[in-house]
Short mmCIF file of C-alpha atoms in Angstrom, two decimals:
data_model
loop_
_atom_site.label_atom_id
_atom_site.label_comp_id
_atom_site.label_asym_id
_atom_site.label_seq_id
_atom_site.Cartn_x
_atom_site.Cartn_y
_atom_site.Cartn_z
CA MET A 247 0.00 0.00 0.00
CA THR A 248 1.39 3.39 -1.00
CA LYS A 249 1.88 5.78 1.90
CA TYR A 250 1.32 9.44 1.19
CA PRO A 251 2.55 12.30 3.38
CA THR A 252 0.08 12.55 6.22
CA ASP A 253 -0.47 16.28 5.78
CA ILE A 254 -1.90 16.02 2.25
CA PRO A 255 -5.55 15.62 3.33
CA GLN A 256 -5.20 18.61 5.65
CA ARG A 257 -3.63 20.68 2.88
CA VAL A 258 -6.45 19.79 0.49
CA ILE A 259 -9.07 20.63 3.13
CA ALA A 260 -7.38 24.00 3.61
CA LEU A 261 -7.55 24.65 -0.15
CA ARG A 262 -11.25 23.79 -0.24
CA SER A 263 -11.92 26.25 2.58
CA ILE A 264 -10.60 29.17 0.52
CA PHE A 265 -13.30 31.34 -1.01
CA VAL A 266 -12.48 33.08 -4.29
CA ASP A 267 -14.45 36.27 -4.88
CA GLN A 268 -16.18 36.99 -8.15
CA PRO A 269 -18.35 39.98 -9.16
CA ALA A 270 -21.62 38.07 -8.69
CA TRP A 271 -20.64 37.21 -5.11
CA LEU A 272 -19.99 40.85 -4.29
CA GLN A 273 -23.38 41.76 -5.79
CA LEU A 274 -25.09 39.06 -3.70
CA GLU A 275 -23.34 40.16 -0.50
CA GLU A 276 -24.11 43.83 -1.01
CA GLN A 277 -27.77 43.24 -1.81
CA PHE A 278 -28.35 40.85 1.10
CA HIS A 279 -26.66 43.13 3.62
CA ARG A 280 -28.74 46.05 2.38
CA LEU A 281 -31.99 44.10 2.81
CA LEU A 282 -30.85 42.79 6.20
CA GLU A 283 -29.95 46.27 7.49
CA ASN A 284 -33.25 47.71 6.26
CA ARG A 285 -35.26 44.92 7.88
CA ARG A 286 -33.47 45.35 11.20
CA ALA A 287 -34.06 49.11 11.10
CA GLU A 288 -37.77 48.57 10.44
CA ILE A 289 -38.06 46.21 13.40
CA ALA A 290 -36.20 48.63 15.68
CA THR A 291 -38.62 51.44 14.78
CA ASN A 292 -41.78 49.27 14.74
CA VAL A 293 -42.31 49.83 11.03
CA VAL A 294 -43.99 47.02 9.06
CA ARG A 295 -43.37 47.04 5.31
CA GLU A 296 -43.49 44.30 2.74
CA THR A 297 -40.09 42.73 2.27
CA ARG A 298 -38.01 41.92 -0.79
CA GLY A 299 -36.03 38.89 -1.85
CA ILE A 300 -32.97 37.75 -3.77
CA ALA A 301 -32.71 34.97 -6.36
CA LEU A 302 -29.23 33.47 -6.89
CA ILE A 303 -29.25 31.66 -10.23
CA GLY A 304 -26.56 29.41 -11.64
CA ALA A 305 -26.01 26.02 -13.26
CA SER A 306 -24.71 22.97 -11.45
CA GLY A 307 -21.09 23.61 -10.50
CA SER A 308 -21.38 27.40 -10.63
CA GLY A 309 -20.73 27.80 -6.90
CA LYS A 310 -24.22 28.64 -5.63
CA SER A 311 -24.07 26.46 -2.52
CA THR A 312 -20.63 27.77 -1.58
CA ALA A 313 -21.76 31.38 -2.06
CA ILE A 314 -24.90 30.97 0.07
CA ALA A 315 -23.01 29.13 2.81
CA ARG A 316 -20.40 31.88 2.97
CA LEU A 317 -23.06 34.60 2.91
CA LEU A 318 -24.87 33.14 5.90
CA ARG A 319 -21.63 32.40 7.74
CA THR A 320 -20.06 35.83 7.32
CA SER A 321 -23.02 38.22 7.51
CA PRO A 322 -22.74 40.32 10.69
CA LYS A 323 -24.60 39.14 13.79
CA LEU A 324 -26.72 36.69 11.84
CA VAL A 325 -28.43 34.12 14.09
CA LEU A 326 -28.92 30.78 12.33
CA ALA A 327 -31.04 27.75 13.16
CA ASN A 328 -28.09 25.69 14.39
CA THR A 329 -27.56 27.95 17.40
CA GLU A 330 -29.21 27.60 20.80
CA SER A 331 -31.10 30.87 20.40
CA HIS A 332 -34.86 30.67 19.97
CA ARG A 333 -34.59 33.61 17.60
CA CYS A 334 -33.50 32.67 14.11
CA ASP A 335 -32.70 35.33 11.51
CA VAL A 336 -32.52 32.89 8.58
CA ILE A 337 -34.13 29.49 8.05
CA SER A 338 -32.48 27.48 5.28
CA LEU A 339 -33.80 24.35 3.59
CA THR A 340 -33.90 22.49 0.30
CA VAL A 341 -37.19 22.50 -1.56
CA PRO A 342 -38.72 19.00 -1.34
CA SER A 343 -39.24 17.07 -4.55
CA PRO A 344 -41.91 16.87 -5.75
CA ALA A 345 -42.75 20.31 -4.41
CA THR A 346 -46.40 20.79 -3.58
CA LEU A 347 -47.90 23.60 -1.55
CA LYS A 348 -48.41 21.24 1.39
CA SER A 349 -45.01 19.48 1.18
CA LEU A 350 -43.17 22.81 1.03
CA GLY A 351 -45.07 24.09 4.07
CA ARG A 352 -44.34 20.92 6.05
CA ALA A 353 -40.63 21.14 5.14
CA ILE A 354 -40.46 24.75 6.35
CA ALA A 355 -42.21 23.83 9.60
CA GLU A 356 -39.67 21.06 10.18
CA ALA A 357 -36.76 23.41 9.46
CA LEU A 358 -38.25 25.77 12.06
CA GLY A 359 -38.07 22.98 14.63
CA ARG A 360 -41.84 22.56 14.66
CA PRO A 361 -42.56 19.42 12.58
CA LEU A 362 -46.22 18.76 11.88
CA LYS A 363 -47.01 15.33 13.30
CA HIS A 364 -50.53 15.05 11.92
CA GLU A 365 -51.87 15.47 8.41
CA LYS A 366 -53.30 18.94 7.80
CA THR A 367 -54.73 20.84 4.88
CA ALA A 368 -52.46 23.13 2.89
CA ASP A 369 -54.22 26.21 4.27
CA THR A 370 -53.80 25.06 7.87
CA THR A 371 -50.19 24.08 7.25
CA TRP A 372 -49.30 27.53 5.97
CA GLU A 373 -51.25 29.27 8.72
CA LEU A 374 -49.02 27.42 11.19
CA VAL A 375 -45.87 28.20 9.16
CA ARG A 376 -46.61 31.93 9.30
CA ALA A 377 -47.11 31.70 13.06
CA PHE A 378 -43.85 29.75 13.50
CA LEU A 379 -41.90 32.28 11.39
CA LYS A 380 -43.16 35.11 13.59
CA GLU A 381 -42.57 33.13 16.77
CA ARG A 382 -38.91 32.55 15.90
CA ARG A 383 -38.46 36.11 14.55
CA VAL A 384 -37.29 34.86 11.16
CA LEU A 385 -36.12 37.63 8.83
CA PHE A 386 -35.34 35.56 5.71
CA LEU A 387 -36.40 32.19 4.38
CA HIS A 388 -33.77 30.51 2.20
CA LEU A 389 -35.08 27.95 -0.29
CA ASP A 390 -32.38 25.98 -2.14
CA GLU A 391 -33.15 24.18 -5.42
CA ALA A 392 -36.02 26.64 -5.76
CA GLN A 393 -36.42 25.79 -9.45
CA ASP A 394 -38.16 22.58 -8.31
CA ILE A 395 -41.14 24.69 -7.26
CA SER A 396 -42.01 25.15 -10.93
CA ARG A 397 -41.36 21.55 -12.01
CA HIS A 398 -44.22 19.11 -12.69
CA GLN A 399 -46.80 21.74 -11.71
CA THR A 400 -49.97 22.81 -13.42
CA PRO A 401 -50.25 26.59 -13.86
CA LYS A 402 -52.84 26.62 -11.08
CA GLU A 403 -50.59 24.69 -8.66
CA MET A 404 -47.58 26.90 -9.37
CA GLN A 405 -49.64 30.06 -8.94
CA ALA A 406 -50.84 28.79 -5.55
CA ILE A 407 -47.23 28.39 -4.36
CA VAL A 408 -46.21 31.76 -5.82
CA ASN A 409 -49.14 33.47 -4.10
CA THR A 410 -48.20 31.85 -0.80
CA LEU A 411 -44.57 32.99 -1.08
CA LYS A 412 -45.73 36.51 -1.89
CA SER A 413 -47.99 36.43 1.15
CA LEU A 414 -44.96 35.78 3.37
CA MET A 415 -43.34 38.98 2.10
CA GLN A 416 -46.61 40.93 2.51
CA HIS A 417 -47.61 39.66 5.96
CA LYS A 418 -49.22 42.48 7.96
CA GLU A 419 -47.54 41.57 11.25
CA TRP A 420 -44.29 39.76 10.40
CA PRO A 421 -43.17 39.91 6.74
CA VAL A 422 -40.36 37.55 5.79
CA GLY A 423 -37.87 38.09 2.97
CA LEU A 424 -37.00 35.36 0.49
CA LEU A 425 -33.56 34.09 -0.45
CA LEU A 426 -33.96 31.74 -3.40
CA SER A 427 -31.14 29.76 -4.97
CA GLY A 428 -31.41 27.42 -7.89
CA MET A 429 -30.69 26.35 -11.43
CA PRO A 430 -31.54 28.51 -14.48
CA GLY A 431 -35.07 27.07 -14.40
CA LEU A 432 -35.67 29.36 -11.42
CA ARG A 433 -36.21 32.13 -13.97
CA ASP A 434 -39.45 30.40 -15.00
CA LEU A 435 -40.76 30.72 -11.46
CA LEU A 436 -39.81 34.39 -11.19
CA ASN A 437 -41.20 35.29 -14.60
CA HIS A 438 -44.43 33.42 -13.97
CA ASP A 439 -45.76 36.26 -11.84
CA PRO A 440 -44.82 39.93 -12.40
CA GLN A 441 -45.65 40.76 -8.77
CA LEU A 442 -43.13 38.19 -7.56
CA SER A 443 -40.43 39.21 -10.04
CA ARG A 444 -40.61 42.88 -9.04
CA ARG A 445 -40.08 41.91 -5.39
CA VAL A 446 -36.99 39.79 -6.07
CA TYR A 447 -33.51 41.01 -7.02
CA PRO A 448 -31.85 38.53 -9.44
CA VAL A 449 -28.16 37.67 -9.13
CA GLU A 450 -26.76 35.33 -11.77
CA LEU A 451 -23.50 33.39 -11.61
CA PRO A 452 -22.31 33.69 -15.22
CA ARG A 453 -20.59 30.90 -17.11
CA LEU A 454 -16.91 31.22 -17.91
CA SER A 455 -15.95 32.49 -21.35
CA PRO A 456 -13.21 30.59 -23.22
CA VAL A 457 -12.03 33.94 -24.54
CA GLY A 458 -12.72 36.50 -21.84
CA ASP A 459 -11.88 34.46 -18.73
CA THR A 460 -8.68 32.66 -19.76
CA GLU A 461 -6.40 35.06 -17.89
CA ALA A 462 -8.48 34.86 -14.71
CA VAL A 463 -8.42 31.04 -14.84
CA LYS A 464 -4.65 31.07 -15.36
CA GLU A 465 -4.28 33.22 -12.26
CA MET A 466 -6.59 30.89 -10.34
CA ILE A 467 -4.41 27.89 -11.22
CA ARG A 468 -1.30 29.76 -10.07
CA PHE A 469 -3.05 30.86 -6.86
CA TYR A 470 -3.99 27.35 -5.75
CA ALA A 471 -0.60 25.94 -6.76
CA ASP A 472 1.07 28.61 -4.67
CA GLU A 473 -1.23 27.95 -1.70
CA ALA A 474 -0.20 24.28 -1.87
CA ASN A 475 3.51 25.22 -2.06
CA LEU A 476 3.80 23.89 -5.58
CA ASP A 477 5.99 25.65 -8.11
CA CYS A 478 4.18 27.43 -10.90
CA ALA A 479 6.71 28.92 -13.28
CA GLU A 480 6.01 32.58 -13.97
CA ASN A 481 7.42 32.27 -17.48
CA ARG A 482 5.16 29.36 -18.41
CA ASP A 483 2.09 30.14 -20.49
CA TYR A 484 -0.94 28.30 -19.09
CA SER A 485 -3.31 29.54 -21.79
CA ASP A 486 -3.90 26.11 -23.32
CA LEU A 487 -4.37 24.51 -19.89
CA ALA A 488 -6.79 27.27 -18.87
CA ALA A 489 -8.84 26.83 -22.05
CA ARG A 490 -9.03 23.08 -21.48
CA LEU A 491 -9.99 23.59 -17.83
CA ILE A 492 -12.79 25.99 -18.78
CA HIS A 493 -14.24 23.36 -21.12
CA ALA A 494 -13.65 20.48 -18.68
CA ALA A 495 -15.58 22.41 -16.03
CA ASP A 496 -18.41 23.00 -18.52
CA ARG A 497 -17.63 26.71 -18.16
CA GLU A 498 -18.71 26.73 -14.49
CA PHE A 499 -16.52 28.72 -12.09
CA GLY A 500 -17.10 26.57 -9.01
CA LEU A 501 -16.39 23.37 -10.92
CA ALA A 502 -13.18 24.84 -12.35
CA ILE A 503 -11.96 25.53 -8.81
CA GLU A 504 -12.95 22.04 -7.70
CA MET A 505 -11.03 20.47 -10.60
CA THR A 506 -7.98 22.62 -9.91
CA ILE A 507 -7.90 21.49 -6.28
CA ASP A 508 -8.30 17.86 -7.42
CA SER A 509 -5.32 18.37 -9.73
CA VAL A 510 -3.24 19.93 -6.95
CA GLU A 511 -4.01 16.86 -4.85
CA GLU A 512 -2.82 14.63 -7.70
CA ALA A 513 0.46 16.54 -7.77
CA LEU A 514 0.92 16.34 -4.00
CA ARG A 515 0.19 12.63 -3.85
CA ALA A 516 2.62 12.00 -6.72
CA GLY A 517 5.32 13.79 -4.75
CA CYS A 518 5.72 16.45 -7.40
CA THR A 519 6.92 19.98 -6.74
CA GLN A 520 5.19 21.51 -9.74
CA ILE A 521 1.69 21.20 -11.19
CA ASP A 522 1.24 20.48 -14.88
CA ASN A 523 -1.22 19.26 -17.47
CA GLY A 524 -0.64 15.64 -16.47
CA HIS A 525 -2.14 16.22 -13.03
CA PHE A 526 -5.26 17.77 -14.54
CA THR A 527 -5.48 14.82 -16.94
CA ALA A 528 -5.30 12.33 -14.06
CA ALA A 529 -7.79 14.25 -11.92
CA PHE A 530 -10.35 14.41 -14.73
CA ALA A 531 -9.92 10.69 -15.53
CA ARG A 532 -10.44 9.85 -11.86
CA ARG A 533 -13.67 11.85 -11.56
CA SER A 534 -15.17 10.92 -14.95
CA GLY A 535 -13.85 7.44 -15.72
CA CYS A 536 -13.38 8.44 -19.37
CA ILE A 537 -10.94 6.89 -21.83
CA PRO A 538 -7.82 8.97 -22.66
CA GLY A 539 -9.15 9.97 -26.07
CA LEU A 540 -12.11 11.67 -24.42
CA ASN A 541 -10.12 13.48 -21.76
CA PRO A 542 -10.26 17.24 -22.53
CA PHE A 543 -6.80 17.79 -21.07
CA ILE A 544 -5.12 15.64 -23.74
CA ALA A 545 -7.59 15.31 -26.64
CA GLU A 546 -6.66 17.43 -29.64
CA ASP A 547 -10.27 18.41 -30.42
CA PHE A 548 -11.26 18.72 -26.75
CA GLU A 549 -14.10 21.17 -27.38
CA ARG A 550 -16.29 18.44 -28.91
CA ILE A 551 -16.23 16.35 -25.70
CA ASN A 552 -19.33 16.12 -23.51
CA VAL A 553 -17.63 16.67 -20.16
CA ARG A 554 -20.77 15.95 -18.10
CA LYS A 555 -20.87 12.33 -19.32
CA LEU A 556 -19.45 9.78 -16.87
CA LEU A 557 -17.57 6.63 -17.97
CA ASP A 558 -17.49 7.86 -21.56
CA ARG A 559 -16.10 5.24 -23.95
CA GLY A 560 -16.97 7.07 -27.14
CA GLU A 561 -19.72 4.58 -27.99
CA GLU A 562 -22.73 5.60 -30.04
CA GLU A 563 -25.98 5.78 -28.09
#
């Protein structure tokens, strides 16, 4: 059995804990802090106004979960559900699938620490949810995978959920803001109702551009190599590697970071002092199970490869 230096797992964990800013993150942070400050000021002065929300939209691998986790962890004096305080500024949960009006209400009640033990109507469920939100002084409700609200729904069913979410923001005694995060399909939910869309500020995590983002990706590779104490020659041009990484990550920023850290780990475990294309090749093969000819880090025509396909053998479907 090969023995690797015992500090490698700790070094990789440290790399994964690093958060890399991007413009969309700064937009999300600024908008959330503004809404949070306004809501706290309204409470302090006994003013009741309808609240607003934020929708963070991005594809799988864009970094949504990381961004939301950091936002909730770093926002000033934010009381979360995992603390001992009865007050809870933000309740966070994943939208159940399939998402019905009743199942969503029951999931929120459970996240509030008040699971509904007996079957109730949708109206009764949401009447209790509103009471629980007020009881725990919740300022924002975070719904992850919010695009699932609009999946497999009739227009009438989706409108019922949309109306209920709007009613939370318009509550006459304790309005609650929304923090929605989800895939691009979340746009369908927001655009379904003009009254909802005007109450929600959209923040989109853009896909990487093979042309416009190459330099930034090159710098990201150098940054993580440096953090891991690996040499990254200043005079080496990583343009080809960056272009291949952008495609391998399906142009998603979060996935590009994840693949870079995987490649750094490959270099560390191989006992290398410098990171190169071979480590990215090995990392991609390990995570995808593809044959060498379909590995975007070595294939000549790498842009034709479907990088989301696991165990690709190049066989016709």
